[in-house]
mmCIF file of C-alpha atoms in Angstrom:
data_model
loop_
_atom_site.group_PDB
_atom_site.id
_atom_site.type_symbol
_atom_site.label_atom_id
_atom_site.label_comp_id
_atom_site.label_asym_id
_atom_site.label_seq_id
_atom_site.Cartn_x
_atom_site.Cartn_y
_atom_site.Cartn_z
ATOM 1 C CA MET A 13 0.000 0.000 0.000
ATOM 2 C CA PRO A 14 1.710 3.230 -1.147
ATOM 3 C CA ILE A 15 1.660 6.118 1.337
ATOM 4 C CA ILE A 16 1.806 9.753 0.235
ATOM 5 C CA HIS A 17 2.648 12.062 3.131
ATOM 6 C CA LYS A 18 0.782 15.351 3.471
ATOM 7 C CA ALA A 19 1.821 18.268 5.683
ATOM 8 C CA VAL A 20 -1.004 20.255 7.315
ATOM 9 C CA ALA A 21 -0.149 23.717 8.717
ATOM 10 C CA CYS A 22 -2.566 24.636 11.504
ATOM 11 C CA VAL A 23 -1.774 28.217 12.488
ATOM 12 C CA VAL A 24 -3.598 29.188 15.670
ATOM 13 C CA ARG A 25 -3.994 32.611 17.218
ATOM 14 C CA ARG A 26 -5.291 33.345 20.680
ATOM 15 C CA ASP A 27 -6.858 36.762 21.107
ATOM 16 C CA PRO A 28 -7.405 37.973 24.690
ATOM 17 C CA GLY A 29 -10.927 37.201 25.841
ATOM 18 C CA GLN A 30 -11.605 34.818 22.972
ATOM 19 C CA GLY A 31 -10.914 31.168 22.312
ATOM 20 C CA PRO A 32 -8.372 29.947 19.781
ATOM 21 C CA ALA A 33 -8.893 30.662 16.084
ATOM 22 C CA LEU A 34 -7.527 28.643 13.143
ATOM 23 C CA LEU A 35 -6.138 30.152 9.940
ATOM 24 C CA CYS A 36 -8.165 28.951 6.956
ATOM 25 C CA PHE A 37 -8.684 30.010 3.384
ATOM 26 C CA ARG A 38 -11.412 29.885 0.779
ATOM 27 C CA HIS A 39 -10.108 27.942 -2.203
ATOM 28 C CA PRO A 40 -11.846 29.275 -5.335
ATOM 29 C CA LEU A 41 -12.524 25.727 -6.568
ATOM 30 C CA ALA A 42 -12.664 23.593 -3.411
ATOM 31 C CA GLY A 43 -14.249 25.289 -0.394
ATOM 32 C CA VAL A 44 -12.772 26.367 2.942
ATOM 33 C CA GLN A 45 -9.493 24.625 3.729
ATOM 34 C CA ILE A 46 -6.480 24.492 6.021
ATOM 35 C CA PRO A 47 -3.070 24.931 4.349
ATOM 36 C CA LYS A 48 -1.720 21.496 3.349
ATOM 37 C CA GLY A 49 0.185 19.773 0.634
ATOM 38 C CA THR A 50 2.402 16.914 -0.383
ATOM 39 C CA VAL A 51 5.727 16.270 1.328
ATOM 40 C CA GLU A 52 8.341 16.189 -1.432
ATOM 41 C CA ASP A 53 10.848 13.332 -1.818
ATOM 42 C CA GLY A 54 13.582 13.674 0.793
ATOM 43 C CA GLU A 55 11.827 16.592 2.508
ATOM 44 C CA ASP A 56 11.368 16.693 6.269
ATOM 45 C CA ILE A 57 7.695 16.846 7.316
ATOM 46 C CA ALA A 58 8.284 19.933 9.477
ATOM 47 C CA ALA A 59 9.993 21.725 6.580
ATOM 48 C CA ALA A 60 7.159 20.708 4.245
ATOM 49 C CA THR A 61 4.623 22.114 6.713
ATOM 50 C CA LEU A 62 6.348 25.507 6.739
ATOM 51 C CA ARG A 63 6.790 25.475 2.944
ATOM 52 C CA GLU A 64 3.120 24.667 2.325
ATOM 53 C CA LEU A 65 2.099 27.405 4.741
ATOM 54 C CA GLU A 66 4.152 29.970 2.840
ATOM 55 C CA GLU A 67 2.969 28.791 -0.593
ATOM 56 C CA GLU A 68 -0.716 28.893 0.363
ATOM 57 C CA THR A 69 -0.853 31.874 2.741
ATOM 58 C CA GLY A 70 2.248 34.012 2.233
ATOM 59 C CA LEU A 71 3.224 33.566 5.901
ATOM 60 C CA THR A 72 6.859 32.763 6.562
ATOM 61 C CA LEU A 73 7.289 31.103 9.949
ATOM 62 C CA THR A 74 10.419 29.511 11.358
ATOM 63 C CA THR A 75 9.033 27.813 14.478
ATOM 64 C CA ALA A 76 8.903 24.041 14.177
ATOM 65 C CA PRO A 77 5.337 22.700 14.151
ATOM 66 C CA ASP A 78 4.018 20.811 17.163
ATOM 67 C CA PHE A 79 2.656 17.630 15.559
ATOM 68 C CA ILE A 80 -0.571 16.545 17.256
ATOM 69 C CA GLY A 81 -1.409 13.466 15.221
ATOM 70 C CA THR A 82 -1.955 11.910 11.845
ATOM 71 C CA TRP A 83 -4.986 11.004 9.819
ATOM 72 C CA ASP A 84 -5.060 8.496 6.984
ATOM 73 C CA ARG A 85 -7.235 9.084 3.940
ATOM 74 C CA ASP A 86 -7.648 5.791 2.062
ATOM 75 C CA PHE A 87 -8.351 5.648 -1.659
ATOM 76 C CA ALA A 88 -10.006 2.821 -3.594
ATOM 77 C CA ASP A 89 -6.792 2.111 -5.530
ATOM 78 C CA GLY A 90 -4.977 1.284 -2.271
ATOM 79 C CA VAL A 91 -3.082 4.571 -2.002
ATOM 80 C CA VAL A 92 -3.090 6.216 1.418
ATOM 81 C CA HIS A 93 -2.630 9.931 2.039
ATOM 82 C CA ARG A 94 -1.200 10.304 5.542
ATOM 83 C CA TRP A 95 -1.942 13.770 6.889
ATOM 84 C CA HIS A 96 0.556 15.046 9.503
ATOM 85 C CA ILE A 97 -1.246 17.691 11.564
ATOM 86 C CA GLY A 98 1.150 20.396 12.816
ATOM 87 C CA LEU A 99 0.180 23.274 15.116
ATOM 88 C CA LEU A 100 1.944 26.619 14.771
ATOM 89 C CA PRO A 101 1.465 29.834 16.767
ATOM 90 C CA ALA A 102 0.271 32.802 14.736
ATOM 91 C CA PRO A 103 2.602 35.783 14.510
ATOM 92 C CA ASP A 104 1.577 38.751 16.630
ATOM 93 C CA GLY A 105 -0.269 41.636 15.028
ATOM 94 C CA GLY A 106 -1.378 39.932 11.833
ATOM 95 C CA PRO A 107 -4.463 40.957 9.877
ATOM 96 C CA ASP A 108 -7.899 39.398 10.318
ATOM 97 C CA THR A 109 -8.223 38.727 6.582
ATOM 98 C CA TRP A 110 -6.023 38.930 3.495
ATOM 99 C CA ARG A 111 -5.649 37.584 -0.044
ATOM 100 C CA HIS A 112 -2.734 35.548 -1.335
ATOM 101 C CA ARG A 113 -1.769 34.257 -4.773
ATOM 102 C CA ALA A 114 -0.852 30.575 -4.310
ATOM 103 C CA SER A 115 2.420 29.180 -5.606
ATOM 104 C CA GLY A 116 4.367 25.930 -5.670
ATOM 105 C CA SER A 117 1.723 23.580 -7.037
ATOM 106 C CA PRO A 118 0.875 23.336 -10.750
ATOM 107 C CA ALA A 119 -2.782 22.812 -9.826
ATOM 108 C CA GLU A 120 -2.904 25.944 -7.644
ATOM 109 C CA ASP A 121 -0.283 28.332 -9.054
ATOM 110 C CA GLY A 122 -1.869 31.734 -9.462
ATOM 111 C CA LEU A 123 -5.128 30.961 -7.665
ATOM 112 C CA ILE A 124 -6.194 33.644 -5.202
ATOM 113 C CA PHE A 125 -6.930 32.415 -1.683
ATOM 114 C CA ASP A 126 -9.004 34.502 0.729
ATOM 115 C CA LEU A 127 -7.567 33.940 4.209
ATOM 116 C CA HIS A 128 -9.430 34.354 7.477
ATOM 117 C CA TRP A 129 -9.659 32.958 11.007
ATOM 118 C CA LEU A 130 -12.287 30.498 12.252
ATOM 119 C CA PRO A 131 -13.066 29.841 15.915
ATOM 120 C CA VAL A 132 -11.851 26.462 17.116
ATOM 121 C CA ASP A 133 -15.047 25.083 18.582
ATOM 122 C CA GLY A 134 -17.480 22.236 18.025
ATOM 123 C CA ARG A 135 -18.663 23.805 14.755
ATOM 124 C CA LEU A 136 -15.206 23.960 13.157
ATOM 125 C CA PRO A 137 -15.549 20.665 11.189
ATOM 126 C CA ALA A 138 -18.810 21.874 9.615
ATOM 127 C CA ARG A 139 -17.255 25.216 8.596
ATOM 128 C CA LEU A 140 -14.531 23.509 6.555
ATOM 129 C CA ASP A 141 -14.722 21.464 3.379
ATOM 130 C CA PRO A 142 -15.797 17.964 4.567
ATOM 131 C CA LEU A 143 -12.393 16.557 3.590
ATOM 132 C CA PHE A 144 -10.873 18.535 6.483
ATOM 133 C CA ALA A 145 -13.340 17.408 9.192
ATOM 134 C CA PRO A 146 -11.067 14.683 10.675
ATOM 135 C CA ALA A 147 -8.188 17.156 10.919
ATOM 136 C CA ALA A 148 -10.487 19.760 12.480
ATOM 137 C CA ARG A 149 -11.538 17.291 15.178
ATOM 138 C CA LEU A 150 -7.875 16.568 16.022
ATOM 139 C CA ILE A 151 -7.155 20.297 16.226
ATOM 140 C CA ALA A 152 -10.156 20.984 18.465
ATOM 141 C CA ALA A 153 -9.202 18.110 20.787
ATOM 142 C CA ALA A 154 -5.581 19.299 21.021
ATOM 143 C CA LEU A 155 -6.643 22.837 21.904
ATOM 144 C CA ALA A 156 -9.423 21.897 24.339
#
């Protein structure tokens, strides 16, 4: 069974008086998502997480992700996508929303992503594209 590793960058901010919020983006073709992508051959998962974050959001972080778990997505052809869920603290003073032109992936190069923050609560899985629901549940449990 072939395994393709995916790096998921879960940037979390904590505003005083509010619960944690997760950085998400509206993909123009595929709903609300969390930054993620394929780990390249020979690439460290932590490095891939930071690279995917920069390609999909424009954020450049240097802090190593805190990996909170994995989730396997099985396909009918026997291929498994193993999602590595990494938490990262948001930089101080960032905007509430912004737009970013994606790079790094032939399928997404040039697409414009609208970035925003979603509260990490029991409704988070329903606010994301259904593909991201298992990851959202891991995130919510880790931050509870």
